[in-house]
Amino acid sequence: MIFSTVEQAPADPLFGLNDAFKADQRPEKVNLGIGVYKADDGTTPILDAVKTAEARLLETEKTKVYLGIEGESQYNLGVQKLLFGENSELLSQQRVETLQAPGGTGALRLGAEFLIRQTKTKTIWVSNPTWANHSNIFSTAGFEIKEYDYYNSDSHGLDFEGMISSLSNAKAGDIVLFHSCCHNPTGIDLNAEQWNAIAIVCVEKQLVPFFDFAYQGFGHGIEEDAQGLRIVAAQVPELLVANSFSKNFGLYNERIGAVTLVAENTSTAQKSYSQIKRIVRAMYSNPPAHGALIVSTILNDAKLTMQWHNELKQMRERIAQMRQLFVNTLNAEGVTQDFSFISDQIGMFSFSGLTKEQVEKLKSEYGVYIVGSGRISVAGMTTTNIPVICKAIAQVL
Ligand code: LMR
């Protein structure tokens, strides 16, 4: 027997928590763990733009024949325009190649496999803290993980000096993973000036940026959230982007994202693209079509695009309102600890500063689920559950 020696794997920090939440029988339980947007009625609805696109696809789709290894070409082009802008020089210079990928995680893994197989680089720098799955993805692909400073736990803000100082220890050819916007888990982003300084460090030290772009439009807007990526891309010769449409199109279970590579010239971009295709072929051959067809249907129709923009804006604004309501309700509950930083942060998440023990107590005694690190999914808050959450937090502090 060969399976008898296999040991039990630990539960995933995010999906494991989700499973525990589902198994919890308490009716008043609240899930602020995994990053899933909730409307104020507590549901995660399908966007109207998506429903319309799907209805159209049902009418017009004539075949289920394979996509190419790289996925749907209209979709890939749409991704490039969202990332770099309609009139991007990078696109006209033909330095960009995009492959549809199974979600943001799939895109990160494809990028990681490409880098480890095709380049001499073996080290990736990730922010401290970062998304729980980053080191898992990159170490599985064979990377050594190093951390750069990012978060100041006293000010609940960015430790930019620490970030620059950590990166000064990076070596030429090292990869640096950046969160393009809505940093997960802290909700703290760089401003344009800071992105510019990062671009200069990357150029001087010959570091290769790898952008994880999972929340475009959840911060300040579609174009605004791409600012950091575009500032850096205008200065460095090469970079990678892994993007996801799980959140901004609400297409979580369609597993729809893309890996995009920018090279210093067309020929290098095309050769690199051919190698990523080879990796895809060996892993899953070619991607599923439905998510990509939804996104490209929306992006190629001005009315549907407008509708998507509006729906995305509603989600973004609702999260910002929940941030403020959360802070106000904590105050009303008599909490004296300052949580006002939560209303300054953006995107789905905030780092609450709650300890492991407090997080555990919130779960076991009050049925409020947040990630062990203290990360809260603000996108899971509603006007109904905020009073429950705040009462519980007031009790565990
Ligand atoms: C999260 O961080 O909760 C999300 O990005 C979901 C995931 O895939 O982990």
CSV table of C-alpha atoms and ligand atoms in Angstrom, one decimal:
chain,number,residue,atom,x,y,z
A,1,MET,CA,0.0,0.0,0.0
A,2,ILE,CA,1.4,3.4,-0.9
A,3,PHE,CA,-1.2,5.7,0.6
A,4,SER,CA,-1.0,4.6,4.2
A,5,THR,CA,2.0,6.8,5.0
A,6,VAL,CA,0.2,10.0,3.8
A,7,GLU,CA,-0.3,12.5,6.6
A,8,GLN,CA,-3.2,14.8,7.2
A,9,ALA,CA,-2.6,18.3,5.6
A,10,PRO,CA,-3.4,21.4,7.7
A,11,ALA,CA,-6.5,23.2,6.9
A,12,ASP,CA,-6.1,26.2,4.5
A,13,PRO,CA,-6.1,29.5,6.5
A,14,LEU,CA,-8.9,30.9,4.3
A,15,PHE,CA,-10.8,28.0,2.9
A,16,GLY,CA,-10.5,26.0,6.1
A,17,LEU,CA,-12.1,28.9,8.0
A,18,ASN,CA,-14.8,29.0,5.4
A,19,ASP,CA,-15.5,25.3,6.0
A,20,ALA,CA,-15.7,25.9,9.8
A,21,PHE,CA,-18.1,28.8,9.2
A,22,LYS,CA,-20.4,26.6,7.0
A,23,ALA,CA,-20.4,23.9,9.7
A,24,ASP,CA,-21.3,26.4,12.5
A,25,GLN,CA,-25.0,26.0,13.4
A,26,ARG,CA,-25.5,29.3,15.2
A,27,PRO,CA,-27.9,31.5,13.2
A,28,GLU,CA,-26.3,34.8,14.1
A,29,LYS,CA,-22.8,33.7,12.8
A,30,VAL,CA,-20.9,36.2,10.7
A,31,ASN,CA,-18.2,35.4,8.1
A,32,LEU,CA,-15.5,38.1,7.7
A,33,GLY,CA,-12.9,35.5,6.7
A,34,ILE,CA,-12.6,34.8,3.0
A,35,GLY,CA,-12.7,37.8,0.6
A,36,VAL,CA,-16.2,37.6,-0.8
A,37,TYR,CA,-18.3,40.7,-1.4
A,38,LYS,CA,-21.7,40.8,0.3
A,39,ALA,CA,-24.5,43.1,-0.7
A,40,ASP,CA,-26.4,44.7,2.2
A,41,ASP,CA,-28.9,41.8,2.3
A,42,GLY,CA,-26.0,39.4,3.0
A,43,THR,CA,-26.0,37.7,-0.5
A,44,THR,CA,-23.2,37.7,-3.1
A,45,PRO,CA,-25.4,38.4,-6.2
A,46,ILE,CA,-24.4,37.8,-9.8
A,47,LEU,CA,-23.9,41.3,-11.4
A,48,ASP,CA,-26.7,42.3,-13.8
A,49,ALA,CA,-24.0,42.9,-16.5
A,50,VAL,CA,-22.9,39.3,-16.1
A,51,LYS,CA,-26.5,38.0,-16.2
A,52,THR,CA,-27.1,39.9,-19.5
A,53,ALA,CA,-23.8,38.6,-21.0
A,54,GLU,CA,-24.7,35.1,-20.0
A,55,ALA,CA,-28.1,35.3,-21.5
A,56,ARG,CA,-26.6,36.6,-24.7
A,57,LEU,CA,-24.0,33.8,-24.7
A,58,LEU,CA,-26.7,31.2,-24.2
A,59,GLU,CA,-28.5,32.6,-27.3
A,60,THR,CA,-25.4,33.0,-29.6
A,61,GLU,CA,-22.9,30.4,-28.5
A,62,LYS,CA,-22.6,27.8,-31.3
A,63,THR,CA,-19.9,25.5,-30.1
A,64,LYS,CA,-18.0,24.3,-27.1
A,65,VAL,CA,-14.9,23.5,-29.1
A,66,TYR,CA,-11.5,24.0,-27.3
A,67,LEU,CA,-10.0,27.5,-26.8
A,68,GLY,CA,-6.4,27.8,-27.7
A,69,ILE,CA,-3.8,27.1,-25.0
A,70,GLU,CA,-3.6,30.9,-24.3
A,71,GLY,CA,-7.4,31.2,-24.0
A,72,GLU,CA,-9.9,33.6,-25.6
A,73,SER,CA,-8.0,36.2,-27.6
A,74,GLN,CA,-10.6,39.0,-27.2
A,75,TYR,CA,-10.5,38.4,-23.5
A,76,ASN,CA,-6.7,38.6,-23.4
A,77,LEU,CA,-6.8,41.9,-25.3
A,78,GLY,CA,-9.4,43.2,-22.9
A,79,VAL,CA,-7.2,42.4,-19.9
A,80,GLN,CA,-4.3,44.3,-21.4
A,81,LYS,CA,-6.4,47.4,-21.9
A,82,LEU,CA,-7.7,47.2,-18.3
A,83,LEU,CA,-4.2,46.8,-17.0
A,84,PHE,CA,-2.3,49.4,-19.1
A,85,GLY,CA,-5.1,51.6,-20.5
A,86,GLU,CA,-6.7,51.8,-24.0
A,87,ASN,CA,-3.8,53.8,-25.5
A,88,SER,CA,-0.9,52.2,-23.7
A,89,GLU,CA,2.5,52.6,-25.4
A,90,LEU,CA,3.4,49.1,-24.2
A,91,LEU,CA,0.6,47.7,-26.3
A,92,SER,CA,1.5,49.6,-29.4
A,93,GLN,CA,5.2,48.6,-28.9
A,94,GLN,CA,3.9,45.0,-28.8
A,95,ARG,CA,5.8,44.2,-25.6
A,96,VAL,CA,2.9,42.6,-23.8
A,97,GLU,CA,1.5,39.1,-23.9
A,98,THR,CA,-1.4,37.8,-21.9
A,99,LEU,CA,-2.7,34.3,-21.3
A,100,GLN,CA,-6.1,33.6,-19.8
A,101,ALA,CA,-5.6,31.7,-16.5
A,102,PRO,CA,-7.8,29.8,-14.0
A,103,GLY,CA,-8.2,32.7,-11.5
A,104,GLY,CA,-5.6,34.9,-9.9
A,105,THR,CA,-4.1,32.0,-8.1
A,106,GLY,CA,-3.7,30.1,-11.4
A,107,ALA,CA,-2.1,33.2,-12.9
A,108,LEU,CA,0.4,33.6,-10.1
A,109,ARG,CA,1.3,29.9,-10.3
A,110,LEU,CA,1.8,30.1,-14.1
A,111,GLY,CA,4.0,33.2,-13.7
A,112,ALA,CA,6.0,31.4,-10.9
A,113,GLU,CA,6.5,28.3,-13.0
A,114,PHE,CA,7.6,30.4,-16.0
A,115,LEU,CA,10.2,32.3,-13.9
A,116,ILE,CA,11.6,29.3,-12.1
A,117,ARG,CA,11.9,27.2,-15.3
A,118,GLN,CA,13.0,29.9,-17.8
A,119,THR,CA,15.2,32.3,-15.8
A,120,LYS,CA,18.0,32.1,-13.2
A,121,THR,CA,15.9,33.8,-10.6
A,122,LYS,CA,15.1,31.8,-7.4
A,123,THR,CA,14.1,34.5,-4.9
A,124,ILE,CA,10.9,36.3,-4.5
A,125,TRP,CA,10.3,39.2,-2.1
A,126,VAL,CA,6.8,39.4,-0.6
A,127,SER,CA,5.3,42.1,1.7
A,128,ASN,CA,5.2,41.4,5.4
A,129,PRO,CA,2.3,40.7,5.8
A,130,THR,CA,0.9,39.3,2.6
A,131,TRP,CA,-2.0,37.1,1.3
A,132,ALA,CA,-1.8,33.8,3.0
A,133,ASN,CA,-1.4,31.9,-0.3
A,134,HIS,CA,1.5,33.8,-1.8
A,135,SER,CA,4.3,31.9,-0.1
A,136,ASN,CA,2.4,28.7,-0.6
A,137,ILE,CA,2.3,29.3,-4.4
A,138,PHE,CA,5.8,30.5,-4.8
A,139,SER,CA,7.5,28.0,-2.6
A,140,THR,CA,5.6,25.1,-4.2
A,141,ALA,CA,7.0,26.4,-7.6
A,142,GLY,CA,10.6,26.3,-6.0
A,143,PHE,CA,11.1,29.9,-4.9
A,144,GLU,CA,13.0,31.0,-1.8
A,145,ILE,CA,10.6,33.5,-0.1
A,146,LYS,CA,12.0,36.7,1.5
A,147,GLU,CA,9.9,39.4,3.1
A,148,TYR,CA,10.1,43.2,2.8
A,149,ASP,CA,8.7,45.5,5.5
A,150,TYR,CA,5.3,47.0,4.7
A,151,TYR,CA,3.2,47.5,7.7
A,152,ASN,CA,3.7,49.7,10.7
A,153,SER,CA,1.6,48.1,13.5
A,154,ASP,CA,1.8,51.2,15.7
A,155,SER,CA,0.5,53.6,13.2
A,156,HIS,CA,-1.6,51.0,11.3
A,157,GLY,CA,-0.1,52.6,8.2
A,158,LEU,CA,2.6,51.9,5.6
A,159,ASP,CA,6.2,51.5,6.6
A,160,PHE,CA,7.5,52.9,3.3
A,161,GLU,CA,11.0,53.5,4.7
A,162,GLY,CA,11.2,49.9,5.9
A,163,MET,CA,10.0,48.8,2.5
A,164,ILE,CA,12.7,50.6,0.6
A,165,SER,CA,15.3,49.6,3.1
A,166,SER,CA,14.4,45.9,2.8
A,167,LEU,CA,14.4,46.1,-1.0
A,168,SER,CA,17.9,47.5,-0.9
A,169,ASN,CA,19.0,44.0,0.2
A,170,ALA,CA,17.5,42.4,-2.9
A,171,LYS,CA,19.8,41.1,-5.6
A,172,ALA,CA,19.7,41.8,-9.4
A,173,GLY,CA,17.2,39.5,-11.0
A,174,ASP,CA,15.2,38.9,-7.8
A,175,ILE,CA,11.4,39.1,-8.2
A,176,VAL,CA,9.4,41.5,-6.0
A,177,LEU,CA,5.7,40.8,-5.5
A,178,PHE,CA,3.5,43.9,-5.3
A,179,HIS,CA,-0.2,44.3,-4.6
A,180,SER,CA,-1.3,46.7,-7.4
A,181,CYS,CA,-4.1,48.0,-5.1
A,182,CYS,CA,-6.2,47.2,-2.1
A,183,HIS,CA,-3.3,45.5,-0.4
A,184,ASN,CA,-4.4,42.1,1.1
A,185,PRO,CA,-4.5,41.9,4.1
A,186,THR,CA,-3.8,45.5,5.3
A,187,GLY,CA,-5.9,47.7,3.0
A,188,ILE,CA,-3.0,50.1,2.7
A,189,ASP,CA,-1.7,51.2,-0.7
A,190,LEU,CA,1.3,53.2,-2.0
A,191,ASN,CA,0.6,56.7,-3.5
A,192,ALA,CA,1.9,57.8,-6.9
A,193,GLU,CA,5.1,59.3,-5.5
A,194,GLN,CA,5.9,56.1,-3.6
A,195,TRP,CA,5.2,53.9,-6.7
A,196,ASN,CA,7.6,56.1,-8.6
A,197,ALA,CA,10.3,55.6,-5.9
A,198,ILE,CA,9.7,51.8,-6.1
A,199,ALA,CA,10.1,52.0,-9.9
A,200,ILE,CA,13.4,53.7,-9.5
A,201,VAL,CA,14.6,51.1,-7.0
A,202,CYS,CA,13.5,48.3,-9.4
A,203,VAL,CA,15.4,49.9,-12.3
A,204,GLU,CA,18.5,50.6,-10.3
A,205,LYS,CA,18.7,47.3,-8.6
A,206,GLN,CA,17.4,45.3,-11.6
A,207,LEU,CA,14.5,43.8,-9.7
A,208,VAL,CA,11.6,42.3,-11.6
A,209,PRO,CA,8.2,43.4,-10.4
A,210,PHE,CA,5.4,40.8,-10.2
A,211,PHE,CA,2.0,42.5,-9.7
A,212,ASP,CA,-0.8,40.7,-8.0
A,213,PHE,CA,-3.9,42.6,-9.3
A,214,ALA,CA,-7.0,41.0,-7.7
A,215,TYR,CA,-9.1,44.0,-6.8
A,216,GLN,CA,-9.0,46.5,-9.7
A,217,GLY,CA,-11.9,48.9,-9.2
A,218,PHE,CA,-12.4,48.1,-5.5
A,219,GLY,CA,-10.1,50.9,-4.3
A,220,HIS,CA,-10.6,54.2,-6.1
A,221,GLY,CA,-11.7,53.2,-9.6
A,222,ILE,CA,-10.6,51.0,-12.5
A,223,GLU,CA,-8.1,53.5,-13.9
A,224,GLU,CA,-7.0,54.9,-10.5
A,225,ASP,CA,-6.3,51.4,-9.2
A,226,ALA,CA,-4.0,50.7,-12.1
A,227,GLN,CA,-1.8,53.8,-11.4
A,228,GLY,CA,1.0,52.0,-9.5
A,229,LEU,CA,1.3,49.3,-12.1
A,230,ARG,CA,1.4,51.8,-14.9
A,231,ILE,CA,3.9,54.0,-13.2
A,232,VAL,CA,6.2,51.0,-12.7
A,233,ALA,CA,5.6,49.5,-16.2
A,234,ALA,CA,6.6,52.8,-17.8
A,235,GLN,CA,10.0,52.5,-16.3
A,236,VAL,CA,11.1,48.9,-15.9
A,237,PRO,CA,12.0,46.7,-18.9
A,238,GLU,CA,10.2,43.6,-17.8
A,239,LEU,CA,7.5,42.6,-15.4
A,240,LEU,CA,4.6,40.2,-14.8
A,241,VAL,CA,1.0,40.7,-13.7
A,242,ALA,CA,-1.4,38.2,-12.3
A,243,ASN,CA,-5.0,39.6,-12.4
A,244,SER,CA,-8.3,38.2,-11.3
A,245,PHE,CA,-11.9,38.9,-12.1
A,246,SER,CA,-13.3,37.0,-9.1
A,247,LYS,CA,-14.1,40.1,-7.2
A,248,ASN,CA,-14.6,43.0,-9.6
A,249,PHE,CA,-16.9,40.9,-11.9
A,250,GLY,CA,-18.1,38.7,-9.0
A,251,LEU,CA,-17.0,35.7,-11.0
A,252,TYR,CA,-15.5,33.8,-8.1
A,253,ASN,CA,-16.4,30.3,-9.2
A,254,GLU,CA,-15.7,30.8,-12.9
A,255,ARG,CA,-12.0,30.9,-12.0
A,256,ILE,CA,-11.2,33.7,-14.4
A,257,GLY,CA,-7.9,35.7,-14.4
A,258,ALA,CA,-4.9,36.1,-16.6
A,259,VAL,CA,-1.1,36.2,-16.5
A,260,THR,CA,0.5,39.1,-18.4
A,261,LEU,CA,4.1,39.5,-19.3
A,262,VAL,CA,5.9,42.7,-20.4
A,263,ALA,CA,9.2,42.1,-22.0
A,264,GLU,CA,11.8,44.6,-23.3
A,265,ASN,CA,10.9,43.8,-26.9
A,266,THR,CA,8.4,41.9,-29.1
A,267,SER,CA,10.7,39.0,-29.8
A,268,THR,CA,11.4,38.3,-26.1
A,269,ALA,CA,7.7,38.7,-25.2
A,270,GLN,CA,6.7,36.2,-27.9
A,271,LYS,CA,9.3,33.6,-26.9
A,272,SER,CA,8.3,34.0,-23.2
A,273,TYR,CA,4.6,33.6,-24.2
A,274,SER,CA,5.5,30.4,-26.1
A,275,GLN,CA,7.1,29.0,-22.9
A,276,ILE,CA,4.1,29.9,-20.7
A,277,LYS,CA,1.9,28.1,-23.2
A,278,ARG,CA,4.0,25.0,-22.9
A,279,ILE,CA,3.5,25.1,-19.1
A,280,VAL,CA,-0.2,25.4,-19.5
A,281,ARG,CA,-0.3,22.5,-22.0
A,282,ALA,CA,1.4,20.3,-19.4
A,283,MET,CA,-0.8,21.3,-16.5
A,284,TYR,CA,-4.4,21.6,-17.9
A,285,SER,CA,-4.0,21.9,-21.6
A,286,ASN,CA,-6.2,25.0,-22.1
A,287,PRO,CA,-8.6,27.0,-20.0
A,288,PRO,CA,-12.4,26.8,-19.6
A,289,ALA,CA,-14.2,29.3,-21.7
A,290,HIS,CA,-17.3,30.6,-19.9
A,291,GLY,CA,-15.8,33.2,-17.5
A,292,ALA,CA,-13.6,34.6,-20.3
A,293,LEU,CA,-16.6,34.8,-22.7
A,294,ILE,CA,-18.6,36.7,-20.0
A,295,VAL,CA,-15.8,39.2,-19.5
A,296,SER,CA,-15.1,39.8,-23.1
A,297,THR,CA,-18.8,40.1,-24.0
A,298,ILE,CA,-19.1,42.9,-21.4
A,299,LEU,CA,-15.8,44.6,-22.3
A,300,ASN,CA,-16.8,44.6,-26.0
A,301,ASP,CA,-20.2,46.2,-25.5
A,302,ALA,CA,-20.2,49.9,-24.5
A,303,LYS,CA,-23.6,49.6,-22.7
A,304,LEU,CA,-22.6,46.5,-20.7
A,305,THR,CA,-19.3,48.0,-19.9
A,306,MET,CA,-21.0,51.1,-18.5
A,307,GLN,CA,-23.4,48.9,-16.5
A,308,TRP,CA,-20.4,46.9,-15.1
A,309,HIS,CA,-18.6,50.2,-14.1
A,310,ASN,CA,-21.8,51.3,-12.2
A,311,GLU,CA,-22.1,48.0,-10.4
A,312,LEU,CA,-18.5,48.0,-9.5
A,313,LYS,CA,-18.8,51.5,-8.2
A,314,GLN,CA,-21.8,50.5,-6.0
A,315,MET,CA,-19.7,47.7,-4.5
A,316,ARG,CA,-16.7,50.0,-3.9
A,317,GLU,CA,-18.9,52.7,-2.3
A,318,ARG,CA,-20.8,50.2,-0.2
A,319,ILE,CA,-17.5,48.8,1.3
A,320,ALA,CA,-16.4,52.4,2.1
A,321,GLN,CA,-19.7,53.0,3.9
A,322,MET,CA,-19.4,49.8,5.9
A,323,ARG,CA,-15.9,50.9,7.0
A,324,GLN,CA,-17.3,54.1,8.4
A,325,LEU,CA,-20.3,52.5,9.9
A,326,PHE,CA,-18.1,49.9,11.6
A,327,VAL,CA,-15.9,52.5,13.1
A,328,ASN,CA,-18.9,54.6,14.3
A,329,THR,CA,-20.6,51.5,15.8
A,330,LEU,CA,-17.5,50.5,17.7
A,331,ASN,CA,-17.4,54.0,19.2
A,332,ALA,CA,-21.1,53.7,20.0
A,333,GLU,CA,-20.4,50.4,21.8
A,334,GLY,CA,-18.0,52.3,24.0
A,335,VAL,CA,-14.8,50.9,22.5
A,336,THR,CA,-12.0,53.3,23.4
A,337,GLN,CA,-9.3,51.7,21.3
A,338,ASP,CA,-8.8,53.7,18.1
A,339,PHE,CA,-10.1,51.8,15.0
A,340,SER,CA,-10.4,55.0,12.9
A,341,PHE,CA,-7.6,53.7,10.6
A,342,ILE,CA,-10.1,51.2,9.2
A,343,SER,CA,-12.1,54.0,7.5
A,344,ASP,CA,-8.9,55.3,5.9
A,345,GLN,CA,-8.0,52.0,4.3
A,346,ILE,CA,-9.4,50.7,1.0
A,347,GLY,CA,-10.5,47.5,-0.7
A,348,MET,CA,-12.0,44.4,0.8
A,349,PHE,CA,-9.7,43.9,3.8
A,350,SER,CA,-8.3,45.6,6.9
A,351,PHE,CA,-5.8,44.4,9.4
A,352,SER,CA,-7.7,44.9,12.7
A,353,GLY,CA,-4.8,44.5,15.1
A,354,LEU,CA,-6.9,42.0,17.1
A,355,THR,CA,-4.7,39.2,18.6
A,356,LYS,CA,-4.9,35.5,17.9
A,357,GLU,CA,-6.7,35.0,21.3
A,358,GLN,CA,-9.2,37.7,20.5
A,359,VAL,CA,-9.9,36.2,17.1
A,360,GLU,CA,-10.4,32.8,18.6
A,361,LYS,CA,-12.8,34.1,21.2
A,362,LEU,CA,-14.8,36.0,18.5
A,363,LYS,CA,-15.2,32.7,16.7
A,364,SER,CA,-15.9,30.3,19.6
A,365,GLU,CA,-18.0,32.6,21.7
A,366,TYR,CA,-19.7,34.9,19.3
A,367,GLY,CA,-19.7,33.1,15.9
A,368,VAL,CA,-17.7,36.0,14.3
A,369,TYR,CA,-15.2,34.5,11.9
A,370,ILE,CA,-12.1,36.5,10.9
A,371,VAL,CA,-8.7,35.3,9.8
A,372,GLY,CA,-6.2,34.3,12.5
A,373,SER,CA,-3.8,37.2,11.5
A,374,GLY,CA,-6.6,39.6,12.5
A,375,ARG,CA,-7.5,40.4,8.9
A,376,ILE,CA,-11.1,41.4,8.5
A,377,SER,CA,-13.1,41.2,5.3
A,378,VAL,CA,-14.9,44.5,5.4
A,379,ALA,CA,-16.6,43.4,2.2
A,380,GLY,CA,-18.6,40.9,4.3
A,381,MET,CA,-20.1,43.6,6.6
A,382,THR,CA,-23.7,44.7,6.3
A,383,THR,CA,-25.9,47.1,8.2
A,384,THR,CA,-27.5,44.0,9.9
A,385,ASN,CA,-24.3,42.3,11.0
A,386,ILE,CA,-22.2,45.3,12.0
A,387,PRO,CA,-24.0,45.7,15.4
A,388,VAL,CA,-23.4,41.9,16.1
A,389,ILE,CA,-19.7,42.2,15.1
A,390,CYS,CA,-19.1,45.4,17.1
A,391,LYS,CA,-20.8,44.1,20.3
A,392,ALA,CA,-18.6,41.0,20.1
A,393,ILE,CA,-15.4,43.0,19.5
A,394,ALA,CA,-16.3,45.2,22.4
A,395,GLN,CA,-16.6,42.0,24.6
A,396,VAL,CA,-13.2,40.5,23.5
A,397,LEU,CA,-11.0,43.6,23.7
B,1,LMR,C1,-9.0,36.0,0.2
B,1,LMR,O1,-7.8,36.4,0.4
B,1,LMR,O2,-9.8,35.8,1.1
B,1,LMR,C2,-9.4,35.7,-1.2
B,1,LMR,O3,-8.4,36.2,-2.1
B,1,LMR,C3,-9.8,34.3,-1.5
B,1,LMR,C4,-8.7,33.4,-1.7
B,1,LMR,O4,-8.5,32.8,-2.8
B,1,LMR,O5,-7.9,33.2,-0.8
